[in-house]
Coordinates of C-alpha atoms in Angstrom, one line a residue:
Chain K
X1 CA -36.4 62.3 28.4
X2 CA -38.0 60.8 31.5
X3 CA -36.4 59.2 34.7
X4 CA -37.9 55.6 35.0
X5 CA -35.5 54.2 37.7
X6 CA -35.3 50.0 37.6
X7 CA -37.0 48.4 40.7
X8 CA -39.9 50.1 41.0
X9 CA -43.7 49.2 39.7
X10 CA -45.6 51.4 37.1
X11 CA -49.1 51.7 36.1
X12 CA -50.1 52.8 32.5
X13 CA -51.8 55.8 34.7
X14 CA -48.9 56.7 35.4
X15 CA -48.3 55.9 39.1
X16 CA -45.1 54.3 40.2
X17 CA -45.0 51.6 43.5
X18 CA -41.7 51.2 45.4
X19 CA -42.0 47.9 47.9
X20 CA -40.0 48.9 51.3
X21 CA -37.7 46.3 53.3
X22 CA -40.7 46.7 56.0
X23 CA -43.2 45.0 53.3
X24 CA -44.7 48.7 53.4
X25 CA -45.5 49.9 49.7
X26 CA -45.1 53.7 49.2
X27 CA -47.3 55.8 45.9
X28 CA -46.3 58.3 43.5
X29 CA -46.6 59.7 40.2
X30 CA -43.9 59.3 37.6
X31 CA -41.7 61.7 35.9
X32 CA -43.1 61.5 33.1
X33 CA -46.7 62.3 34.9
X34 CA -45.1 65.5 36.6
X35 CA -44.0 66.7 33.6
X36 CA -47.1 66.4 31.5
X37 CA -49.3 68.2 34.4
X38 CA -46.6 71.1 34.9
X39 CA -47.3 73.3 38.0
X40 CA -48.7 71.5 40.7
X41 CA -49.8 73.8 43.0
X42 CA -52.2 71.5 45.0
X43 CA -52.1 67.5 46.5
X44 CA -55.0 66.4 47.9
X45 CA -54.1 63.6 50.7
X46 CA -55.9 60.5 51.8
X47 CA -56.0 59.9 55.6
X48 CA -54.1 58.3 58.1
X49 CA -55.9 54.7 58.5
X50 CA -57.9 55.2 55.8
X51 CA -58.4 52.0 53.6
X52 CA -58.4 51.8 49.3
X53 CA -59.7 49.2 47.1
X54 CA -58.2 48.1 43.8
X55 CA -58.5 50.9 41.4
X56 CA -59.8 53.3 43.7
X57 CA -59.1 57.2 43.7
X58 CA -56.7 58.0 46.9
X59 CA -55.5 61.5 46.0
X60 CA -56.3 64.1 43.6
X61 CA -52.7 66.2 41.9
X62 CA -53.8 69.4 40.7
X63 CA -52.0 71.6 38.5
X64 CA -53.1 75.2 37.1
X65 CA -54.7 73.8 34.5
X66 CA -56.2 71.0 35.5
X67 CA -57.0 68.4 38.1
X68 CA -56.3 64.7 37.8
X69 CA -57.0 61.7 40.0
X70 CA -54.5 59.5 41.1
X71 CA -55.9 55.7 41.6
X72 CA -54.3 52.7 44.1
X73 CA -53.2 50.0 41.9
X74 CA -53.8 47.7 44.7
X75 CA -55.9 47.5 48.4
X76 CA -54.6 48.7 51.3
X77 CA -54.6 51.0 54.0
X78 CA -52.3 54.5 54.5
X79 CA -50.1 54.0 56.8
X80 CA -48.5 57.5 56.6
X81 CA -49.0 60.5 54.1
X82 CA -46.4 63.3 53.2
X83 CA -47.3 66.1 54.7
X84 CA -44.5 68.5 52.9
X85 CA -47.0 68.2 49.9
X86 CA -49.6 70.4 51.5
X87 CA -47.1 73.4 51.5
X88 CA -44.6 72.6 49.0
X89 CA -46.8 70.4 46.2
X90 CA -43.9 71.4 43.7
X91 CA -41.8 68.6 45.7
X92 CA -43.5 66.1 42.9
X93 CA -42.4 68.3 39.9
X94 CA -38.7 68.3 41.5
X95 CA -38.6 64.7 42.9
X96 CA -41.5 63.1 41.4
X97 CA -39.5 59.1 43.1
X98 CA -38.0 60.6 45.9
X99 CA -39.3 63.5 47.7
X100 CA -42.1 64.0 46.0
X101 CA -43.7 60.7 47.2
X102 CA -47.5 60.8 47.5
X103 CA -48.8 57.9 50.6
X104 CA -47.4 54.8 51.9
X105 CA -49.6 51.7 52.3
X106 CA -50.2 48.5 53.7
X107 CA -51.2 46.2 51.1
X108 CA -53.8 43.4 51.8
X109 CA -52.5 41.0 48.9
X110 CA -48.7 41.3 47.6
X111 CA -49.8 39.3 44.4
X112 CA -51.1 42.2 43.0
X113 CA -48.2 43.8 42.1
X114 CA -47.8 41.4 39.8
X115 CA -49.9 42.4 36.8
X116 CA -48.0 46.5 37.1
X117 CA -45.3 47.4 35.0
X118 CA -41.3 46.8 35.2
X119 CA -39.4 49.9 34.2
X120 CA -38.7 48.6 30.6
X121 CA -42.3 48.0 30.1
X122 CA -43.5 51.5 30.9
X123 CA -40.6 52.8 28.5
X124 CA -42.2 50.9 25.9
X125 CA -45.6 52.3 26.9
X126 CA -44.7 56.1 26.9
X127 CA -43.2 55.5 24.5
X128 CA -46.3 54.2 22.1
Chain B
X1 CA -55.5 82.6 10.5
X2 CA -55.5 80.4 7.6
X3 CA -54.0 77.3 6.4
X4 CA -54.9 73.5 7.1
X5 CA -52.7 71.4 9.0
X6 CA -54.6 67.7 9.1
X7 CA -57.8 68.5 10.0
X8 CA -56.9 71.1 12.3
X9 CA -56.7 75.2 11.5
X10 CA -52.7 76.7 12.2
X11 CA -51.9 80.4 12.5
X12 CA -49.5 81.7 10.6
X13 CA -47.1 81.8 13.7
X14 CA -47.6 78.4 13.8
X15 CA -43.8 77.5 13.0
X16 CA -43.0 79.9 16.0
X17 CA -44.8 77.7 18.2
X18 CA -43.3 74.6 17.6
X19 CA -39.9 75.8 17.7
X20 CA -40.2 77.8 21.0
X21 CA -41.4 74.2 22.3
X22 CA -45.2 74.7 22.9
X23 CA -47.5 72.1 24.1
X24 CA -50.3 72.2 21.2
X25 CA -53.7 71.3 21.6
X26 CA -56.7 71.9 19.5
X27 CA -59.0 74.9 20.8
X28 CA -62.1 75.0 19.1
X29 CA -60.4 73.4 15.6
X30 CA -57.4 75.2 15.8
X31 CA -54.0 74.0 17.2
X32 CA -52.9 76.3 19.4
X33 CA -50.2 76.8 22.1
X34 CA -51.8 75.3 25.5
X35 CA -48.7 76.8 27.1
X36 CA -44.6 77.0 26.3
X37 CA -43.2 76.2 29.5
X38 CA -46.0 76.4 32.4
X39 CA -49.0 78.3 32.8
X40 CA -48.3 79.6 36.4
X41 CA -44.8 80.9 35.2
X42 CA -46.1 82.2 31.5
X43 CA -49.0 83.9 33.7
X44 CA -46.5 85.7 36.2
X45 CA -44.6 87.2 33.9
X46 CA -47.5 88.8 32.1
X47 CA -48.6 90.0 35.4
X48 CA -44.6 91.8 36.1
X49 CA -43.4 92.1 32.8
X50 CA -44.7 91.2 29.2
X51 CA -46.2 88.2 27.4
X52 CA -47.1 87.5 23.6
X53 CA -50.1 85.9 22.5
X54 CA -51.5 84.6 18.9
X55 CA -54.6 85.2 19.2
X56 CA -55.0 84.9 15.4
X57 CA -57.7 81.7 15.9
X58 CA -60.0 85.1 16.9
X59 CA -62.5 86.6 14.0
X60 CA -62.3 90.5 12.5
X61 CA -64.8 92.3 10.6
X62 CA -64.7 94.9 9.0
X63 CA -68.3 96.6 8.9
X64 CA -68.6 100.1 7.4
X65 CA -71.7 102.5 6.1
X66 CA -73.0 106.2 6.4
X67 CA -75.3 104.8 9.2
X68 CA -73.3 101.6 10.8
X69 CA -73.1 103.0 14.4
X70 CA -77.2 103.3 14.2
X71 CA -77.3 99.8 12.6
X72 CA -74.5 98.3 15.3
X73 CA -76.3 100.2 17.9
X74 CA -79.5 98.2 17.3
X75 CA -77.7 95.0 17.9
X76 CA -75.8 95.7 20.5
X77 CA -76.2 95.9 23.7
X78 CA -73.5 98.9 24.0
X79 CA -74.2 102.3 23.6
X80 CA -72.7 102.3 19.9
X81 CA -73.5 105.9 18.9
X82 CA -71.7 107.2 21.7
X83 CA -68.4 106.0 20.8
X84 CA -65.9 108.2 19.0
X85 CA -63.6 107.2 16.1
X86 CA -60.6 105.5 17.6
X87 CA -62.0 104.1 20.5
X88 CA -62.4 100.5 21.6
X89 CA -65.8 99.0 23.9
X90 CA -66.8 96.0 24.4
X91 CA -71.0 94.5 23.8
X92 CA -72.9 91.8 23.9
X93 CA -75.3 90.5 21.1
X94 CA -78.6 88.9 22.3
X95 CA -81.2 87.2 20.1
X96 CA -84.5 87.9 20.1
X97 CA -85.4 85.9 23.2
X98 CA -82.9 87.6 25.4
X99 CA -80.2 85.1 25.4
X100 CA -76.5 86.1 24.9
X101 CA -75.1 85.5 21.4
X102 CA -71.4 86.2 21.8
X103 CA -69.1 89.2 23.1
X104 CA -67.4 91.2 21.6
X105 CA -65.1 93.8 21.5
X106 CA -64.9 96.1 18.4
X107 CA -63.5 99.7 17.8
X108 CA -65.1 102.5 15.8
X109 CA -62.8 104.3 13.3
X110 CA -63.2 106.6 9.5
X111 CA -62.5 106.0 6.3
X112 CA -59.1 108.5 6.9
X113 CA -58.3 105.4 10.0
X114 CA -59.2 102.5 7.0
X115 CA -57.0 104.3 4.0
X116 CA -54.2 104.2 5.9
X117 CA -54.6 100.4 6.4
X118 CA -56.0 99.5 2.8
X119 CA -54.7 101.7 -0.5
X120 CA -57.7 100.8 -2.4
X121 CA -60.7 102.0 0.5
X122 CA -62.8 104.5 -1.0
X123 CA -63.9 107.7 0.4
X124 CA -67.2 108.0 1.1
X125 CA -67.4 109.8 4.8
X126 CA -68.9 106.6 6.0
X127 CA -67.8 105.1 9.6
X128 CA -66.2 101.8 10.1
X129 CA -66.8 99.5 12.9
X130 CA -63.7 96.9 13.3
X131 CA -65.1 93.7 15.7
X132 CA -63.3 90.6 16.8
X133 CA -66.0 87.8 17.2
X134 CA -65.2 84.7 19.1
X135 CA -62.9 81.9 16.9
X136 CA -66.0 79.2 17.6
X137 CA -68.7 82.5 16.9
X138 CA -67.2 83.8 13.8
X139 CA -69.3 81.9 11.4
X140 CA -72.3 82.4 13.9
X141 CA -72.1 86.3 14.0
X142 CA -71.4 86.6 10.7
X143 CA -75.1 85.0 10.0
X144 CA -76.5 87.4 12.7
X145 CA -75.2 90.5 10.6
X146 CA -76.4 89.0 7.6
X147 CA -79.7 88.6 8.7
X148 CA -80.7 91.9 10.1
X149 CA -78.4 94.0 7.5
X150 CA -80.4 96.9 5.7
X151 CA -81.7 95.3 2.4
X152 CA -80.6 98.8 0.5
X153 CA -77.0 97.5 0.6
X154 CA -75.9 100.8 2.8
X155 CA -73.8 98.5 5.0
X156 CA -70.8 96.5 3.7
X157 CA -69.9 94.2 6.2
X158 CA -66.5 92.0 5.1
X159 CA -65.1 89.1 6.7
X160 CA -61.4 89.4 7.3
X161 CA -60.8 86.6 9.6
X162 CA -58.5 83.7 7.6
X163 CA -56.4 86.5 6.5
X164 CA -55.7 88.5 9.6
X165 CA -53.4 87.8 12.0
X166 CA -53.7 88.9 16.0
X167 CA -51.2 89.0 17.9
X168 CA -51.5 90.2 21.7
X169 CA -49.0 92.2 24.0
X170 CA -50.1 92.1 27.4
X171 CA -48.3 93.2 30.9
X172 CA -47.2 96.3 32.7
X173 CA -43.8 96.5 30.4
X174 CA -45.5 95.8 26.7
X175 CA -45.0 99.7 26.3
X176 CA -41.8 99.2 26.1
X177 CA -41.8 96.1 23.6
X178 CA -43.8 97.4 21.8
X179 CA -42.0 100.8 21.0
X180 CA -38.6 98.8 20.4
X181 CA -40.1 97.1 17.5
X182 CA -43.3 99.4 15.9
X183 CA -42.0 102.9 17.2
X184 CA -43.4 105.5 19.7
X185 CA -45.9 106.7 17.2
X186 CA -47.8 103.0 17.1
X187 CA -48.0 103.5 21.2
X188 CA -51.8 104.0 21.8
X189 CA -53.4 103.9 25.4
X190 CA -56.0 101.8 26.6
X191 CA -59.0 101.6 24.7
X192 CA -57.6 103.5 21.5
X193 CA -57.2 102.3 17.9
X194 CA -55.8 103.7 15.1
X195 CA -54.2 102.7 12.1
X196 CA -50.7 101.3 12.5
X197 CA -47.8 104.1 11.4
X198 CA -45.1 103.4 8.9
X199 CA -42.2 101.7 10.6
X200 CA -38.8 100.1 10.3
X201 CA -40.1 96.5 9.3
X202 CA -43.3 97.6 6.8
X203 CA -45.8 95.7 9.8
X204 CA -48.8 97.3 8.8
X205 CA -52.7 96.9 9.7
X206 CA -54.7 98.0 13.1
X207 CA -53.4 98.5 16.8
X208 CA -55.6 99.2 19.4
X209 CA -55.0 99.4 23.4
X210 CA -57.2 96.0 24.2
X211 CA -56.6 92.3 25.8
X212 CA -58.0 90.0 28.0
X213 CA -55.8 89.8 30.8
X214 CA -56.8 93.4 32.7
X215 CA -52.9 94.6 31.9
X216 CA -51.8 97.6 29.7
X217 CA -51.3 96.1 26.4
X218 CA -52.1 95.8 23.1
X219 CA -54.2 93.6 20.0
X220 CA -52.2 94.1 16.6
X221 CA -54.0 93.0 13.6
X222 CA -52.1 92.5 10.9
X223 CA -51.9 90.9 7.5
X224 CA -50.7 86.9 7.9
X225 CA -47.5 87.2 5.5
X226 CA -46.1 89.5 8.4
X227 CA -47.2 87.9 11.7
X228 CA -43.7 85.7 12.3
X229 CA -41.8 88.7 11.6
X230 CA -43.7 90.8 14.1
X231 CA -43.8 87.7 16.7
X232 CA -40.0 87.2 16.0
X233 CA -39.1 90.6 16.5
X234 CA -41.2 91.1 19.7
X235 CA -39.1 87.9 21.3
X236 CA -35.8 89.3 20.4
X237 CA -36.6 91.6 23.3
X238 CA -34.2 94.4 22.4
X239 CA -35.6 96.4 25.1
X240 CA -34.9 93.9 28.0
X241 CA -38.4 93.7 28.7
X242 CA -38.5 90.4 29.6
X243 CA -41.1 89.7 27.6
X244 CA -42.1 85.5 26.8
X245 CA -44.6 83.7 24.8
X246 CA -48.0 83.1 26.6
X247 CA -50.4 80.8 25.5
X248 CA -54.1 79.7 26.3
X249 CA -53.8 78.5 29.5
X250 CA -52.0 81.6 31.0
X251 CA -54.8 83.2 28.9
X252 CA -57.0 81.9 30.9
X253 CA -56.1 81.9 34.3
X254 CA -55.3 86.0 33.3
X255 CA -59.0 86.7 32.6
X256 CA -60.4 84.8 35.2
X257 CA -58.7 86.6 37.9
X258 CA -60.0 90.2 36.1
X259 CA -63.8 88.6 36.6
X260 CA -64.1 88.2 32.0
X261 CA -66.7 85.7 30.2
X262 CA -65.0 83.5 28.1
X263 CA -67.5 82.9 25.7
X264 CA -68.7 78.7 25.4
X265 CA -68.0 78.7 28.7
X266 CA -69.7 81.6 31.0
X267 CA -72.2 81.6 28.5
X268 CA -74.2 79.8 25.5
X269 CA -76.2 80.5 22.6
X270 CA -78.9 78.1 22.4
X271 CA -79.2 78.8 18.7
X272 CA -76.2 76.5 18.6
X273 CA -78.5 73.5 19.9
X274 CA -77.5 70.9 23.0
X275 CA -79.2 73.4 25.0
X276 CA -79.3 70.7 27.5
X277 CA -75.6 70.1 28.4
X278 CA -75.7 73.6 28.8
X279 CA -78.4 74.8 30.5
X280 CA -76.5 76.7 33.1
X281 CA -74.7 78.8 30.5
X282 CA -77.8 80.2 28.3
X283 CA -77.9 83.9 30.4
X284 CA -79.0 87.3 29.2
X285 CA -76.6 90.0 29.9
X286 CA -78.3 91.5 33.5
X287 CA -77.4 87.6 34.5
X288 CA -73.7 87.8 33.7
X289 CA -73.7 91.2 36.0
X290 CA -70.4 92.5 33.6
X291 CA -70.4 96.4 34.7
X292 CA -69.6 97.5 30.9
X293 CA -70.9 97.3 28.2
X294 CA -74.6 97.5 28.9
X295 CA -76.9 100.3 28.5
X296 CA -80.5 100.3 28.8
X297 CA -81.4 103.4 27.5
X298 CA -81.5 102.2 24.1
X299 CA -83.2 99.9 21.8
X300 CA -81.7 97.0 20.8
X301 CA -82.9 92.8 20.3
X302 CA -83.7 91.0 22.8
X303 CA -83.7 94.2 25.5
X304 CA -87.2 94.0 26.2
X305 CA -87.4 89.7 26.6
X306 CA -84.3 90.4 28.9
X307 CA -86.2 92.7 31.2
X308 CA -89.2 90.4 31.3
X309 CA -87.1 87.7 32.5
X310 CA -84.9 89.2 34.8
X311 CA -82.0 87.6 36.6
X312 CA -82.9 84.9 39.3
X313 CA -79.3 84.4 39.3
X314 CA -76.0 86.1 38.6
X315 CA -73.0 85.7 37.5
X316 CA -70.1 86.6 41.2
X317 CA -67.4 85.6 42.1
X318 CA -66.1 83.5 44.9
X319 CA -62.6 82.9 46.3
X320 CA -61.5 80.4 48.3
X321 CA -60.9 80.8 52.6
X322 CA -60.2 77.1 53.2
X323 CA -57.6 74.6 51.8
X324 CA -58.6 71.6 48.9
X325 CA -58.5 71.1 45.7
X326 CA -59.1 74.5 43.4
X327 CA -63.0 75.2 42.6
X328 CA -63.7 74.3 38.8
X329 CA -65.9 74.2 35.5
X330 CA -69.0 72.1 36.7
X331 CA -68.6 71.8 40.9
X332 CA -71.9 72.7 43.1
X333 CA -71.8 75.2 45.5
X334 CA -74.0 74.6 48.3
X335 CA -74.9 77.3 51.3
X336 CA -73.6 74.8 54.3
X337 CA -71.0 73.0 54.4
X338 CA -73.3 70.1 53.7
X339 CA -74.1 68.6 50.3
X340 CA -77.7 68.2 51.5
X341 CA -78.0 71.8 52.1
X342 CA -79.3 74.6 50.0
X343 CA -77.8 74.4 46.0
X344 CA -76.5 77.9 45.3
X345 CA -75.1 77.3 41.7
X346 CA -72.8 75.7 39.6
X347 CA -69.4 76.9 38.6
X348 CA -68.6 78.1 35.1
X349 CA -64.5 78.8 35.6
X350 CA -62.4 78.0 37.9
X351 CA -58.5 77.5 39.1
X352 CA -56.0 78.4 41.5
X353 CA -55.1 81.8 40.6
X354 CA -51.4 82.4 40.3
X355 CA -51.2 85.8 40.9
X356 CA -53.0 84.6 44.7
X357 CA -50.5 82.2 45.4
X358 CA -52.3 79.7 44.0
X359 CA -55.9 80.1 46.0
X360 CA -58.9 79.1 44.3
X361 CA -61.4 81.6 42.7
X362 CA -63.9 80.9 40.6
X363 CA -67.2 82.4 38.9
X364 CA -70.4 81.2 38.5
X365 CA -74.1 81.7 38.4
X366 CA -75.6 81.7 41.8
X367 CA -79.1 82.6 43.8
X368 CA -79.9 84.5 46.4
X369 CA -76.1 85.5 47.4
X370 CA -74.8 88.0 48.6
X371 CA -71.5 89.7 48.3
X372 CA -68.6 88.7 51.4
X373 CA -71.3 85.5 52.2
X374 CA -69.8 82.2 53.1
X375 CA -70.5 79.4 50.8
X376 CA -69.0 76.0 49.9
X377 CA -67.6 73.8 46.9
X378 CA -67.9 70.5 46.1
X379 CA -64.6 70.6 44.9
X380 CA -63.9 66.7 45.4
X381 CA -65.6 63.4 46.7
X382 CA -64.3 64.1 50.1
X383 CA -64.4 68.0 51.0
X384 CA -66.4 70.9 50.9
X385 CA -64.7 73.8 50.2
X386 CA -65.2 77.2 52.3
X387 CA -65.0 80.4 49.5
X388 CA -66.4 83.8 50.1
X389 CA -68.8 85.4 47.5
X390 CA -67.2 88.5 45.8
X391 CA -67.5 91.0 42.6
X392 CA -64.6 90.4 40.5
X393 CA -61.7 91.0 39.8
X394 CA -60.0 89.1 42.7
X395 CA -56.9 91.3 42.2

C-alpha cells in the first residue's frame, strides 16, 4: 500500500509538489514511484540557478534496471538541490516525501498548481 | 515450458512465481519474473551465496547420429569434434554471409548418458548433442538444422523445448544446494553433464555445470511435471545456503559484468528482417571478440565471408571513471568529451554493476580503441560520461 500524505500535489508521472511557507515549491517522486523503480542507485541533479519550463526534464532517477526522467510540472528555477542524493540515492526508496526530496524551486506562476493532483485523486489514479 | 496464460507463454514454475511475489513481465512472449524483491539485492546474493533461476522460456534439442559431431562441427563455429562425452562448450552459428545466427551452448553426451534419461532410447553407438537455443531463436535454429540436415536421415534431431523445464543454480554456495536436495552423486563441475542419478524425490533428466552469471553453478533440465517440486525443494534451503529466487534482471546485470552476449541484444540475425533498427547488432563472431568458442582451423558456414569482411569494430568493454547516469543500450560514445568529436560506437548493454558498487560498465561495438583509452558517454542531455575501455569481465 502506498503512502500518499494529504497536502501535497501529484502528477499522473508520478511526481509529488509540496508548497513551503516561503512560497518555495520543493520536487519528488512518490511512493508509489520508488517502489515501482526499486534500487536506485543513481539521481541525476539539475543545477543551482538553473531554470525549467512546463513539462521539462529536471532530473533523471535511475535504478539498476532502468533509467527514468523526472519532468517539472511547472516553470521555475532551483533554488537548492539535495546533495545527500549523490551519495546515498537510496534516501528516495526510504523517504521518498521527506528525505528523499529531489530540488526545490521558485515557481514563475503559482496558478499552475492548479491543474496537479490532490491526494485522493492520485489514489484513484494508481489505483486505475 | 508449456502452457498458455492469455496470450503470453508460463513455465511450469509459474505458480512459484506469483506466490514468492515476483514482478512479471513478458520476455520475448513469455511471462517471466523481472525480479522478486530487487535486482541489486537478488544479484548480490548470487554473487555470495546462491540464486535460482527458471530459465525454462530457453529451447533444448536433442540431436543425435553416428556422425552428429562432424555434422555440428560444420555449423558451428566451435571446435565440435574435439569435445568429449560429458562436456559442455559454447558456439556460435553464422549464416552464409558471415553474420551471427544465435549462441549457444550445448553438451556432447552417448547413448549410455541418453538411456539413463529416456527408457525407450535405442542403442545404436551414436553420439548425442544436447543444445539450448535462445527462447526468441528456438524456432529460428530449429529451421537452420533442418535445412542443412543430411537428406539420408542419419541425424535425428528432436525438439524438446515445451516440455523441458530449466532451472538454474548459480553462486559460490549452489554446491551445497544442490547436494541437499539431488545428492552428492548429481554434483558435476564446471563444464560437465551427465545424466541426472536416482534420488530421493524421482527429479530426473540432465544436469550439467553451466550458467550465465560467471559463478559455479548448475542448468537442470528436467521434465515440466517435476520443475515446482525441484524449485520448491531448492528454496526450503535445508542447507542454510542462503539461497533466493533470481529473476531476469539480476540475470542480467550477472552476465554483463562477466563480458556475455545476450543474444537480440549484442547481436542480430538479419534473417529475422528490420535490419535497419538494428544495424549495429548484425556482427560476425571476430566482431563480438568472445575468447571461446571460436576456432578457425575448421570448416564451417559463413567462416570464409567472415574472414573477408573482417572486424572494423569490436565488441570491449568500458567502465565508468566519472559520476552520471549509468551507460546504456543505445548511448554514443564519442573520443572527447565533446559530442562533436570523433563517434566511437554505440552501446549494446549497459548498467550500474552491483557487484562495483553500482559504477557503470557497459559493452559495445567500437572503432579504433584501444584497451585502458579514455572515452566518453552520452549518457544524458547534459553530461558526457568519462569510462575507460577494457576486455571484460569487469570483475
Amino acid at each position: 500500500m502506498s503512502e500518499i500524505p494529504e497536502g501535497l500535489f501529484y502528477t499522473a508521472e508520478h511526481e509529488w509538489v509540496r508548497v513551503e511557507n516561503d512560497g518555495s515549491v520543493t520536487v519528488g517522486i512518490t511512493d508509489h514511484a520508488q517502489n515501482a523503480l526499486t534500487d536506485i542507485v543513481y539521481v541525476e541533479l539539475p543545477e543551482e540557478g538553473e531554470h525549467f519550463e512546463n513539462h521539462d526534464e529536471f532530473t533523471i532517477v535511475e535504478s539498476v534496471k532502468s533509467a527514468s526522467p523526472v519532468f517539472l510540472p511547472f516553470a521555475g528555477s532551483v533554488i537548492s538541490i539535495n546533495l545527500e542524493l549523490e551519495d546515498t540515492p537510496e534516501l528516495i526508496n526510504k523517504s521518498p516525501y521527506g528525505e528523499g526530496w529531489i530540488a526545490k524551486f521558485t515557481i514563475n506562476d503559482p496558478d499552475e498548481l492548479n491543474s496537479l493532483m490532490s491526494a485522493a485523486d492520485y489514489k484513484s489514479h494508481i489505483d486505475e | 515450458m508449456a502452457e498458455h496464460g492469455g496470450t503470453l507463454l508460463r513455465t511450469a514454475c509459474y505458480d512459484e512465481h506469483v506466490l514468492a511475489g515476483a514482478n512479471l513481465v513478458n520476455f520475448h512472449g513469455y511471462e517471466l519474473p523481472m525480479w522478486y524483491t530487487n535486482i541489486r539485492e537478488e544479484h548480490l546474493v548470487t554473487r555470495t551465496h546462491v540464486g535460482l533461476f527458471d530459465v525454462s522460456h530457453m529451447g533444448f534439442f536433442r540431436i543425435s547420429g553416428i556422425d552428429v559431431l562432424n555434422w555440428f562441427e560444420s555449423l558451428a563455429t566451435q571446435r565440435v569434434t574435439s569435445i568429449p562425452d560429458g562436456k559442455c562448450a559454447y558456439t556460435h552459428f553464422l549464416d552464409e554471409d558471415g553474420v551471427i545466427i544465435d549462441d549457444m551452448i550445448f553438451a556432447v553426451t552417448n547413448d549410455h548418458e541418453i538411456s539413463e534419461m529416456d527408457e525407450n532410447w535405442s542403442i545404436t553407438n551414436s553420439k548425442t548433442i544436447l543444445g539450448v537455443p535462445n527462447a526468441s531463436m528456438i524456432n529460428v535454429m530449429w529451421d537452420w538444422f533442418q535445412k542443412y540436415l543430411p537428406k539420408d536421415g542419419s541425424i535425428k534431431i528432436e525438439n524438446l523445448s515445451d516440455n523441458t523445464s530449466i532451472l538454474a543454480l548459480q553462486g559460490p554456495l549452489s554446491k551445497d544446494s544442490l547436494i541437499s536436495v539431488l545428492g552428492e552423486e548429481n554434483h558435476i563441475g564446471r563444464f560437465k553433464g551427465q545424466a541426472i542419478k536416482p534420488n530421493k524425490f524421482g527429479i530426473t533428466g540432465w544436469i550439467q555445470g553451466t550458467g550465465y552469471t560467471g559463478e559455479a553453478g548448475y542448468e537442470i533440465f528436467i521434465p515440466n511435471e517435476q520443475a515446482p517440486l525441484l524449485w520448491a525443494e531448492l528454496l526450503k534451503d535445508e542447507c542454510n545456503s542462503g539461497i533466493v529466487p533470481v529473476g531476469l534482471g539480476a540475470r542480467d546485470t550477472l552476465r554483463l559484468e562477466k563480458g556475455y552476449l545476450l543474444s537480440g541484444q549484442d547481436f542480430y540475425w538479419d534473417g529475422l528482417g528490420d535490419s535497419e533498427s538494428h544495424e549495429n547488432l548484425i556482427r560476425s563472431s571476430i566482431e563480438t571478440q568472445v575468447p571461446f568458442g571460436l576456432d578457425l582451423d575448421h570448416d564451417f558456414i559463413g567462416k570464409e565471408t567472415m574472414l573477408e569482411k573482417g572486424a572494423q569494430e569490436k565488441w570491449w568493454g568500458i567502465r565508468y571513471e566519472g559520476r552520471g547516469p549509468a551507460p546504456r543500450m543505445g548511448h554514443f560514445v564519442f573520443a572527447e568529451d565533446d559530442v562533436e568529436s570523433e563517434l566511437l560506437g554505440i552501446i549494446t548493454s549497459g548498467a550500474p554493476s552491483p557487484s562495483l558498487e553500482n559504477k557503470g560498465i557497459a559493452m559495445g561495438y567500437f572503432r579504433d580503441v584501444e584497451e585502458g583509452q579514455i572515452v566518453y558517454v552520452a549518457a544524458s542531455k547534459r553530461k558526457l560520461v568519462q569510462a575507460k575501455v577494457m576486455s571484460p569481465p569487469f570483475c
